[in-house]
Short mmCIF file of C-alpha atoms in Angstrom, two decimals:
data_model
loop_
_atom_site.label_atom_id
_atom_site.label_comp_id
_atom_site.label_asym_id
_atom_site.label_seq_id
_atom_site.Cartn_x
_atom_site.Cartn_y
_atom_site.Cartn_z
CA UNK A 277 -5.94 18.64 7.81
CA UNK A 278 -2.48 17.31 8.84
CA UNK A 279 -1.07 14.67 6.78
CA UNK A 280 -0.40 11.30 8.01
CA UNK A 281 3.63 11.28 9.03
CA UNK A 282 4.84 7.78 8.26
CA UNK A 283 8.30 8.78 7.49
CA UNK A 284 9.77 8.46 3.74
CA UNK A 285 9.57 4.61 3.63
CA UNK A 286 7.72 1.67 5.02
CA UNK A 287 7.44 -1.82 4.28
CA UNK A 288 4.43 -3.46 2.68
CA UNK A 289 3.29 -7.02 3.07
CA UNK A 290 0.39 -9.29 3.47
CA UNK A 291 -1.32 -8.74 7.05
CA UNK A 292 -0.68 -12.79 7.75
CA UNK A 293 3.28 -12.05 7.34
CA UNK A 294 3.10 -9.35 9.94
CA UNK A 295 0.98 -11.58 12.30
CA UNK A 296 3.68 -14.07 12.17
CA UNK A 297 6.78 -11.89 11.88
CA UNK A 298 8.79 -12.69 15.50
CA UNK A 299 8.53 -9.44 17.60
CA UNK A 300 12.27 -9.07 17.46
CA UNK A 301 12.17 -8.79 13.44
CA UNK A 302 9.33 -6.20 14.03
CA UNK A 303 11.60 -4.07 16.40
CA UNK A 304 14.39 -4.62 13.75
CA UNK A 305 12.33 -3.16 10.98
CA UNK A 306 11.53 -0.41 13.29
CA UNK A 307 15.21 0.36 14.07
CA UNK A 308 16.32 -0.05 10.67
CA UNK A 309 13.99 3.30 10.40
CA UNK A 310 11.13 2.21 8.44
CA UNK A 311 7.96 4.12 9.81
CA UNK A 312 5.21 1.86 8.77
CA UNK A 313 4.05 -1.65 8.22
CA UNK A 314 1.49 -1.66 5.34
CA UNK A 315 -0.83 -5.20 5.41
CA UNK A 316 -2.55 -6.12 2.42
CA UNK A 317 -4.51 -9.03 1.82
CA UNK A 318 -7.93 -7.59 2.80
CA UNK A 319 -7.87 -8.53 6.56
CA UNK A 320 -11.15 -8.96 8.55
CA UNK A 321 -12.72 -5.95 10.13
CA UNK A 322 -11.71 -6.79 13.49
CA UNK A 323 -8.26 -6.16 12.86
CA UNK A 324 -7.15 -7.76 16.09
CA UNK A 325 -3.71 -8.73 14.72
CA UNK A 326 -2.76 -4.94 14.67
CA UNK A 327 -2.34 -4.35 18.39
CA UNK A 328 0.46 -7.37 19.11
CA UNK A 329 2.59 -5.50 16.22
CA UNK A 330 2.00 -2.15 17.95
CA UNK A 331 2.72 -3.44 21.33
CA UNK A 332 5.86 -5.01 20.24
CA UNK A 333 7.64 -1.75 18.84
CA UNK A 334 7.63 1.60 19.97
CA UNK A 335 7.21 3.92 17.37
CA UNK A 336 6.19 1.70 14.48
CA UNK A 337 2.79 2.43 12.58
CA UNK A 338 0.59 0.14 11.09
CA UNK A 339 -1.55 0.80 7.97
CA UNK A 340 -3.98 -1.25 6.07
CA UNK A 341 -3.80 -1.44 2.54
CA UNK A 342 -6.31 -2.33 2.18
CA UNK A 343 -9.68 -3.38 4.23
CA UNK A 344 -12.17 -4.33 1.58
CA UNK A 345 -15.44 -2.40 1.60
CA UNK A 346 -17.26 -5.21 0.17
CA UNK A 347 -15.72 -7.81 3.02
CA UNK A 348 -15.20 -5.61 6.08
CA UNK A 349 -18.48 -3.79 7.31
CA UNK A 350 -17.70 -0.34 8.04
CA UNK A 351 -19.35 -0.41 11.70
CA UNK A 352 -16.66 -2.97 12.80
CA UNK A 353 -14.15 -1.61 11.15
CA UNK A 354 -14.73 1.75 12.90
CA UNK A 355 -15.00 -0.38 16.17
CA UNK A 356 -11.64 -1.68 15.43
CA UNK A 357 -10.32 1.76 14.95
CA UNK A 358 -11.44 3.27 17.88
CA UNK A 359 -10.05 0.39 19.94
CA UNK A 360 -6.77 0.88 18.48
CA UNK A 361 -6.61 4.24 18.49
CA UNK A 362 -7.46 4.48 22.25
CA UNK A 363 -4.43 1.99 23.12
CA UNK A 364 -2.23 3.35 20.66
CA UNK A 365 -2.83 6.87 19.62
CA UNK A 366 -1.59 7.92 16.20
CA UNK A 367 -0.05 4.67 15.28
CA UNK A 368 -2.78 3.31 13.06
CA UNK A 369 -3.63 4.58 9.55
CA UNK A 370 -7.13 3.24 8.08
CA UNK A 371 -6.73 2.10 4.54
CA UNK A 372 -9.91 1.28 2.45
CA UNK A 373 -10.34 -0.02 -0.93
CA UNK A 374 -13.13 -1.51 -3.06
CA UNK A 375 -11.34 -4.66 -4.39
CA UNK A 376 -11.92 -6.05 -7.75
CA UNK A 377 -14.99 -6.50 -9.86
CA UNK A 378 -13.72 -10.03 -10.93
CA UNK A 379 -13.73 -11.05 -7.37
CA UNK A 380 -17.35 -10.09 -6.65
CA UNK A 381 -20.80 -11.65 -7.42
CA UNK A 382 -22.34 -8.34 -6.56
CA UNK A 383 -20.34 -5.24 -7.55
CA UNK A 384 -21.49 -1.69 -7.15
CA UNK A 385 -20.04 1.26 -8.81
CA UNK A 386 -16.19 1.57 -7.50
CA UNK A 387 -17.08 5.49 -6.77
CA UNK A 388 -20.70 4.84 -5.08
CA UNK A 389 -19.57 2.29 -3.36
CA UNK A 390 -16.43 3.94 -1.65
CA UNK A 391 -18.52 7.10 -1.17
CA UNK A 392 -21.21 5.00 0.83
CA UNK A 393 -18.43 3.46 2.85
CA UNK A 394 -16.87 6.75 3.95
CA UNK A 395 -20.40 7.81 4.70
CA UNK A 396 -20.87 5.04 7.35
CA UNK A 397 -16.88 5.60 8.57
CA UNK A 398 -18.23 9.25 9.18
CA UNK A 399 -21.31 8.23 11.13
CA UNK A 400 -19.11 6.07 13.32
CA UNK A 401 -16.26 8.82 13.96
CA UNK A 402 -13.38 7.56 12.18
CA UNK A 403 -11.30 11.01 11.67
CA UNK A 404 -10.85 11.89 7.95
CA UNK A 405 -7.05 12.48 8.63
CA UNK A 406 -6.54 8.75 9.61
CA UNK A 407 -8.00 7.10 6.76
CA UNK A 408 -6.44 6.57 3.23
CA UNK A 409 -8.24 5.42 -0.17
CA UNK A 410 -6.81 3.00 -2.69
CA UNK A 411 -7.04 5.02 -5.51
CA UNK A 412 -5.58 4.57 -9.29
CA UNK A 413 -7.99 6.58 -11.85
CA UNK A 414 -8.96 10.55 -11.80
CA UNK A 415 -12.20 10.34 -10.06
CA UNK A 416 -11.28 8.17 -7.04
CA UNK A 417 -7.85 9.88 -6.65
CA UNK A 418 -10.23 13.14 -6.20
CA UNK A 419 -12.46 11.70 -3.79
CA UNK A 420 -9.47 10.32 -1.61
CA UNK A 421 -8.47 13.76 -0.89
CA UNK A 422 -11.81 15.24 -0.56
CA UNK A 423 -12.79 12.52 1.92
CA UNK A 424 -9.80 10.96 3.26
CA UNK A 425 -6.31 12.21 4.11
CA UNK A 426 -5.21 11.04 0.98
CA UNK A 427 -4.29 8.14 -1.52
CA UNK A 428 -2.80 4.69 -1.14
CA UNK A 429 -1.85 3.85 -4.69
CA UNK A 430 -0.92 0.36 -5.56
CA UNK A 431 1.51 -1.37 -8.61
CA UNK A 432 2.16 2.14 -9.97
CA UNK A 433 4.88 4.01 -11.37
CA UNK A 434 6.29 7.31 -10.55
CA UNK A 435 4.69 8.88 -13.63
CA UNK A 436 1.57 8.07 -12.25
CA UNK A 437 2.72 9.60 -8.96
CA UNK A 438 2.95 12.72 -10.30
CA UNK A 439 -0.25 12.64 -12.21
CA UNK A 440 -1.91 11.79 -8.87
CA UNK A 441 -0.13 14.74 -7.26
CA UNK A 442 -1.51 17.08 -9.50
CA UNK A 443 -5.26 15.75 -9.16
CA UNK A 444 -4.77 15.47 -5.50
CA UNK A 445 -3.24 18.83 -4.99
CA UNK A 446 -0.31 19.31 -2.22
CA UNK A 447 -2.22 18.93 1.05
CA UNK A 448 -3.25 15.34 0.45
CA UNK A 449 -1.31 12.35 1.64
CA UNK A 450 -0.05 10.07 -1.08
CA UNK A 451 1.44 6.88 -0.49
CA UNK A 452 2.23 4.87 -3.83
CA UNK A 453 3.49 1.09 -2.94
CA UNK A 454 6.43 -0.23 -5.37
CA UNK A 455 7.55 -3.42 -5.21
CA UNK A 456 11.42 -4.48 -5.33
CA UNK A 457 13.42 -7.31 -6.55
CA UNK A 458 17.20 -7.04 -4.71
CA UNK A 459 19.11 -8.98 -7.57
CA UNK A 460 21.29 -7.66 -10.36
CA UNK A 461 20.13 -10.87 -12.59
CA UNK A 462 17.91 -9.11 -14.29
CA UNK A 463 16.05 -12.17 -15.75
CA UNK A 464 15.69 -13.64 -12.43
CA UNK A 465 14.33 -10.34 -10.66
CA UNK A 466 11.63 -10.56 -14.13
CA UNK A 467 10.70 -13.99 -13.16
CA UNK A 468 10.03 -12.97 -9.71
CA UNK A 469 8.06 -9.78 -10.80
CA UNK A 470 6.13 -11.87 -13.17
CA UNK A 471 4.94 -14.31 -10.73
CA UNK A 472 3.74 -11.52 -8.69
CA UNK A 473 2.14 -9.85 -11.55
CA UNK A 474 0.25 -13.06 -13.02
CA UNK A 475 -3.20 -12.30 -11.00
CA UNK A 476 -3.12 -8.32 -11.64
CA UNK A 477 -2.51 -8.74 -15.35
CA UNK A 478 -6.33 -10.37 -15.46
CA UNK A 479 -7.56 -7.48 -13.28
CA UNK A 480 -9.51 -4.79 -15.20
CA UNK A 481 -8.73 -1.62 -12.65
CA UNK A 482 -4.98 -2.29 -13.04
CA UNK A 483 -4.93 -3.04 -16.74
CA UNK A 484 -6.95 0.26 -17.46
CA UNK A 485 -4.40 2.21 -14.85
CA UNK A 486 -1.50 1.03 -16.90
CA UNK A 487 -3.02 1.79 -20.35
CA UNK A 488 -3.78 5.46 -19.09
CA UNK A 489 0.19 5.54 -18.57
CA UNK A 490 1.07 4.30 -21.98
CA UNK A 491 1.22 0.74 -21.99
CA UNK A 492 -0.43 -1.37 -24.69
CA UNK A 493 -2.20 -4.45 -24.96
CA UNK A 494 0.96 -6.00 -25.62
CA UNK A 495 2.53 -4.94 -22.66
CA UNK A 496 -0.27 -6.27 -20.85
CA UNK A 497 -0.68 -9.64 -22.07
CA UNK A 498 0.40 -12.49 -19.94
CA UNK A 499 3.27 -12.74 -18.74
CA UNK A 500 3.87 -8.94 -19.39
CA UNK A 501 6.42 -7.30 -21.12
CA UNK A 502 9.86 -6.32 -19.71
CA UNK A 503 8.72 -2.65 -20.19
CA UNK A 504 5.75 -3.23 -17.72
CA UNK A 505 7.87 -5.53 -15.34
CA UNK A 506 10.74 -3.29 -15.47
CA UNK A 507 8.14 -0.20 -14.43
CA UNK A 508 6.48 -1.77 -11.60
CA UNK A 509 8.85 -3.69 -10.07
CA UNK A 510 12.24 -2.08 -8.98
CA UNK A 511 15.33 -4.41 -9.31
CA UNK A 512 19.03 -4.45 -9.45
CA UNK A 513 21.16 -3.54 -6.44
CA UNK A 514 20.32 -1.81 -3.52
CA UNK A 515 21.54 1.47 -4.40
CA UNK A 516 19.53 1.01 -8.10
CA UNK A 517 16.54 -0.20 -6.20
CA UNK A 518 16.49 2.68 -3.87
CA UNK A 519 17.03 5.40 -6.82
CA UNK A 520 14.06 4.22 -8.40
CA UNK A 521 12.02 4.27 -5.20
CA UNK A 522 13.08 7.82 -4.53
CA UNK A 523 11.67 8.57 -7.99
CA UNK A 524 8.43 8.45 -6.43
CA UNK A 525 9.35 10.70 -3.76
CA UNK A 526 10.56 13.23 -6.52
CA UNK A 527 7.31 12.86 -8.37
CA UNK A 528 5.32 14.17 -5.37
CA UNK A 529 4.73 11.07 -2.72
CA UNK A 530 4.62 11.94 1.03
CA UNK A 531 6.03 8.28 2.08
CA UNK A 532 6.47 4.89 0.05
CA UNK A 533 5.68 1.56 1.16
CA UNK A 534 8.31 -0.80 -0.27
CA UNK A 535 7.41 -4.46 -1.14
CA UNK A 536 10.39 -6.47 -1.20
CA UNK A 537 9.93 -9.92 -3.23
CA UNK A 538 11.65 -12.42 -1.18
CA UNK A 539 11.59 -15.19 1.11
CA UNK A 540 10.04 -14.52 4.74
CA UNK A 541 13.13 -15.59 6.50
CA UNK A 542 15.10 -13.14 4.15
CA UNK A 543 13.12 -10.05 4.54
CA UNK A 544 14.47 -8.37 7.59
CA UNK A 545 17.76 -8.81 5.87
CA UNK A 546 16.73 -7.45 2.38
CA UNK A 547 15.22 -4.53 4.30
CA UNK A 548 18.64 -4.06 5.96
CA UNK A 549 20.59 -3.72 2.68
CA UNK A 550 18.28 -1.37 1.26
CA UNK A 551 17.99 0.78 4.85
CA UNK A 552 21.41 2.86 3.70
CA UNK A 553 20.90 3.58 -0.12
CA UNK A 554 17.49 4.74 1.14
CA UNK A 555 18.68 7.24 3.71
CA UNK A 556 17.15 5.70 6.38
CA UNK A 557 18.59 6.49 9.97
CA UNK A 558 19.14 3.42 11.96
CA UNK A 559 17.59 3.79 15.36
CA UNK A 560 15.31 6.70 14.22
CA UNK A 561 11.95 4.77 13.62
#
């Protein structure tokens, strides 16, 4: 199976954010050398917002991070995949995930629910090498390697990336998301990070994963310890942030979607500031 090729770095954001971004800004992100937009926020199964982004750009790819298996029927998602793939071959990567038990009134065991969803995607012809699974723990990481192109972990660290690579093996795709604040004021950066982290500190799957990485209950008590915030939110100068993000690549990541925590009107400028230190080649997207 061929790994998806999304370059070394992409940009992570909410799918509504990408819908609202003007075409010229999408093209600027592409020009800066970011190869993919990752869309979070559990979009609806029809995925009709994807085509305008691909139409506005030439080689930029779009990946979902993630389509929620509880809210997006596999049959409709598969129809969307085939429609997008027919119009823009090789430029859409389907990321799926189980969501959070706290958000569901009926919550099947994650492993079983993911397996059944992947079965339905198989039945509707979604290629294994054009889909990835949101995975944190060992069992779901193994499933992602066996039933998809690989894994898209969220809110993790380079240490988790190294462990994930051991579980996945060399052939699976690994794309860990990492958040960043471009500020050398550590307290300001941590405040921005804590605002983003607040909801996740109450979600059991993230708490369990952080505990596997060695964080304590005290670290995970709101608003989160400095050690936790610094581990999952890169901050500092562009060079310092880039150095942290490169740790994922050295740990075994193929691609790192970067979520810059800034106002929407400042996003492209922040990405431009990061592009050089990240080693991206302007115009080579």
